[in-house]
XYZ file of N, CA and C in Angstrom:
306
model
N -12.770 -10.696 17.382
C -14.201 -10.455 17.330
C -14.886 -11.512 16.464
N -14.922 -12.732 16.899
C -15.563 -13.799 16.137
C -16.987 -13.991 16.634
N -17.874 -14.135 15.674
C -19.292 -14.253 16.002
C -19.803 -15.653 15.686
N -18.905 -16.602 15.533
C -19.336 -17.926 15.099
C -20.231 -18.607 16.122
N -19.953 -18.438 17.405
C -20.794 -19.050 18.435
C -22.207 -18.513 18.394
N -22.315 -17.211 18.255
C -23.641 -16.598 18.198
C -24.380 -17.042 16.931
N -23.618 -17.178 15.807
C -24.246 -17.596 14.558
C -24.830 -18.997 14.699
N -24.128 -19.886 15.384
C -24.609 -21.253 15.537
C -25.920 -21.267 16.308
N -26.005 -20.454 17.322
C -27.232 -20.396 18.114
C -28.379 -19.889 17.252
N -28.126 -18.851 16.489
C -29.197 -18.266 15.685
C -29.547 -19.118 14.475
N -28.642 -19.984 14.014
C -28.924 -20.833 12.868
C -29.748 -22.062 13.234
N -29.968 -22.290 14.529
C -30.791 -23.418 14.942
C -32.241 -23.138 14.527
N -32.989 -24.180 14.293
C -34.387 -23.976 13.886
C -35.146 -23.156 14.930
N -36.054 -22.354 14.426
C -36.844 -21.518 15.334
C -37.686 -22.392 16.253
N -37.744 -22.007 17.481
C -38.566 -22.756 18.440
C -40.041 -22.485 18.150
N -40.878 -23.291 18.743
C -42.322 -23.105 18.563
C -42.748 -21.738 19.072
N -42.099 -21.269 20.115
C -42.434 -19.963 20.678
C -42.173 -18.868 19.642
N -41.001 -18.942 18.951
C -40.690 -17.932 17.938
C -41.633 -18.044 16.743
N -42.013 -19.260 16.393
C -42.916 -19.427 15.258
C -44.261 -18.765 15.532
N -44.720 -18.787 16.763
C -46.028 -18.215 17.083
C -45.915 -16.748 17.500
N -44.693 -16.243 17.680
C -44.502 -14.869 18.157
C -43.868 -14.027 17.034
N -44.679 -13.193 16.373
C -44.146 -12.374 15.275
C -43.010 -11.453 15.730
N -43.147 -10.892 16.915
C -42.103 -10.012 17.427
C -40.819 -10.806 17.664
N -40.932 -11.998 18.178
C -39.770 -12.864 18.394
C -39.075 -13.189 17.080
N -39.850 -13.440 16.027
C -39.262 -13.711 14.704
C -38.511 -12.490 14.189
N -39.112 -11.331 14.379
C -38.466 -10.085 13.924
C -37.150 -9.887 14.669
N -37.175 -10.098 15.976
C -35.961 -9.948 16.781
C -34.915 -10.966 16.342
N -35.350 -12.199 16.119
C -34.444 -13.263 15.686
C -33.801 -12.914 14.343
N -34.586 -12.486 13.384
C -34.070 -12.144 12.052
C -33.182 -10.900 12.117
N -33.559 -9.958 12.970
C -32.725 -8.759 13.138
C -31.369 -9.138 13.723
N -31.380 -10.036 14.691
C -30.125 -10.492 15.294
C -29.260 -11.198 14.262
N -29.868 -12.018 13.415
C -29.110 -12.680 12.354
C -28.499 -11.659 11.402
N -29.278 -10.640 11.048
C -28.775 -9.596 10.140
C -27.627 -8.817 10.781
N -27.761 -8.513 12.069
C -26.702 -7.782 12.778
C -25.428 -8.608 12.810
N -25.558 -9.894 13.104
C -24.377 -10.759 13.142
C -23.736 -10.882 11.761
N -24.551 -11.027 10.728
C -24.010 -11.117 9.371
C -23.297 -9.816 9.018
N -23.870 -8.684 9.385
C -23.238 -7.389 9.122
C -21.935 -7.264 9.889
N -21.924 -7.717 11.132
C -20.709 -7.661 11.945
C -19.601 -8.506 11.338
N -19.965 -9.678 10.849
C -18.964 -10.540 10.212
C -18.414 -9.878 8.952
N -19.291 -9.249 8.184
C -18.858 -8.565 6.966
C -17.926 -7.410 7.304
N -18.270 -6.650 8.317
C -17.415 -5.535 8.740
C -16.067 -6.057 9.207
N -16.069 -7.156 9.932
C -14.815 -7.754 10.401
C -13.950 -8.187 9.222
N -14.551 -8.792 8.210
C -13.803 -9.201 7.020
C -13.255 -7.993 6.279
N -14.059 -6.962 6.162
C -13.596 -5.743 5.496
C -12.452 -5.093 6.272
N -12.547 -5.089 7.585
C -11.474 -4.521 8.414
C -10.176 -5.280 8.204
N -10.271 -6.597 8.090
C -9.077 -7.413 7.829
C -8.466 -7.054 6.480
N -9.313 -6.871 5.487
C -8.820 -6.494 4.155
C -8.206 -5.097 4.168
N -8.830 -4.183 4.877
C -8.287 -2.821 4.973
C -6.932 -2.846 5.668
N -6.804 -3.653 6.704
C -5.503 -3.792 7.384
C -4.439 -4.309 6.423
N -4.798 -5.298 5.622
C -3.835 -5.858 4.657
C -3.434 -4.799 3.630
N -4.395 -4.010 3.180
C -4.094 -2.944 2.220
C -3.197 -1.887 2.860
N -3.450 -1.579 4.125
C -2.619 -0.591 4.831
C -1.175 -1.067 4.930
N -0.986 -2.354 5.187
C 0.371 -2.908 5.260
C 1.047 -2.808 3.892
N 0.305 -3.139 2.838
C 0.866 -3.037 1.488
C 1.233 -1.595 1.160
N 0.383 -0.666 1.533
C 0.662 0.747 1.264
C 1.906 1.206 2.012
N 2.069 0.744 3.245
C 3.258 1.095 4.023
C 4.514 0.564 3.345
N 4.455 -0.687 2.898
C 5.604 -1.279 2.205
C 5.910 -0.519 0.922
N 4.873 -0.139 0.185
C 5.075 0.595 -1.062
C 5.637 1.988 -0.792
N 5.239 2.597 0.312
C 5.782 3.921 0.623
C 7.273 3.820 0.925
N 7.706 2.743 1.598
C 9.138 2.529 1.825
C 9.865 2.338 0.492
N 9.260 1.577 -0.398
C 9.882 1.341 -1.704
C 9.977 2.634 -2.506
N 8.941 3.453 -2.456
C 8.960 4.729 -3.174
C 10.034 5.642 -2.600
N 10.166 5.654 -1.276
C 11.207 6.470 -0.647
C 12.588 6.015 -1.098
N 12.821 4.694 -1.100
C 14.115 4.159 -1.526
C 14.382 4.501 -2.990
N 13.349 4.414 -3.813
C 13.490 4.756 -5.230
C 13.820 6.232 -5.403
N 13.167 7.093 -4.658
C 13.448 8.525 -4.778
C 14.868 8.855 -4.317
N 15.339 8.150 -3.285
C 16.730 8.329 -2.844
C 17.701 7.888 -3.943
N 17.400 6.783 -4.599
C 18.258 6.283 -5.679
C 18.274 7.260 -6.848
N 17.127 7.810 -7.192
C 17.049 8.795 -8.282
C 17.846 10.040 -7.922
N 17.732 10.501 -6.684
C 18.482 11.669 -6.234
C 19.987 11.420 -6.345
N 20.442 10.245 -5.933
C 21.858 9.887 -6.050
C 22.285 9.859 -7.509
N 21.440 9.314 -8.366
C 21.733 9.263 -9.802
C 21.876 10.665 -10.377
N 20.987 11.573 -9.998
C 21.053 12.955 -10.479
C 22.348 13.617 -10.015
N 22.696 13.413 -8.750
C 23.937 13.998 -8.225
C 25.151 13.449 -8.964
N 25.164 12.145 -9.225
C 26.275 11.536 -9.956
C 26.341 12.038 -11.395
N 25.185 12.240 -12.006
C 25.145 12.746 -13.378
C 25.693 14.169 -13.429
N 25.350 15.006 -12.449
C 25.870 16.368 -12.393
C 27.390 16.361 -12.268
N 27.907 15.488 -11.404
C 29.356 15.386 -11.224
C 30.023 14.928 -12.512
N 29.438 13.929 -13.169
C 29.997 13.432 -14.429
C 29.993 14.526 -15.495
N 28.946 15.314 -15.555
C 28.864 16.411 -16.522
C 29.954 17.451 -16.252
N 30.189 17.751 -14.998
C 31.271 18.686 -14.644
C 32.619 18.116 -15.072
N 32.826 16.831 -14.842
C 34.084 16.189 -15.239
C 34.271 16.228 -16.755
N 33.212 15.964 -17.500
C 33.283 16.009 -18.970
C 33.590 17.432 -19.436
N 32.964 18.435 -18.833
C 33.241 19.825 -19.207
C 34.699 20.181 -18.937
N 35.201 19.777 -17.783
C 36.596 20.040 -17.431
C 37.529 19.345 -18.428
N 37.233 18.089 -18.783
C 38.040 17.350 -19.755
C 38.005 18.034 -21.121
N 36.819 18.497 -21.533
C 36.692 19.190 -22.827
C 37.541 20.458 -22.851
N 37.509 21.218 -21.775
C 38.320 22.441 -21.712
C 39.809 22.114 -21.767
N 40.211 21.073 -21.055
C 41.619 20.667 -21.063
C 42.045 20.236 -22.458
N 41.198 19.466 -23.145
C 41.518 19.018 -24.507
C 41.575 20.205 -25.475
N 40.696 21.186 -25.287
C 40.736 22.376 -26.150
C 42.045 23.148 -25.955
N 42.470 23.284 -24.702
C 43.745 23.971 -24.437
C 44.914 23.178 -25.024
N 44.870 21.873 -24.886
C 45.924 21.030 -25.425
C 45.974 21.145 -26.951
N 44.798 21.079 -27.583
C 44.736 21.209 -29.043
C 45.241 22.576 -29.485
N 44.886 23.626 -28.760
C 45.349 24.975 -29.094
C 46.858 25.080 -28.929
N 47.401 24.436 -27.889
C 48.857 24.473 -27.665
C 49.593 23.737 -28.763
N 49.067 22.572 -29.188
C 49.704 21.806 -30.259
C 49.642 22.589 -31.563
N 48.510 23.201 -31.824
C 48.323 24.004 -33.043
C 49.274 25.212 -33.038
N 49.423 25.833 -31.900
C 50.309 26.993 -31.806
C 51.755 26.547 -31.999
N 52.119 25.371 -31.546
C 53.478 24.866 -31.671
C 53.803 24.521 -33.108
N 52.781 24.025 -33.859
C 52.976 23.643 -35.254
C 52.960 24.847 -36.184
N 52.546 25.973 -35.723
C 52.460 27.143 -36.602
C 53.729 27.941 -36.615
């Protein structure tokens, strides 16, 4: 949606007819304003598209991060269970050694 061709036509000096016709000047200026607004909307749409792409990429990164955190939590739970089991085994071993020495 490029409006450069239309802009070039409207940027040409006003003809004598437009200079003497107030309605023609109003139409000409309105057309220039519409084209300028259209160009601005087009630029904003391009920026919004770029932001949408960035947001999509960030959502993938957030998902990957949440998966990594979930894996870390699961591994931490397993490690805690292993430490508890080791502590119980060491307590039984210490109790057995103590009972043997008594």
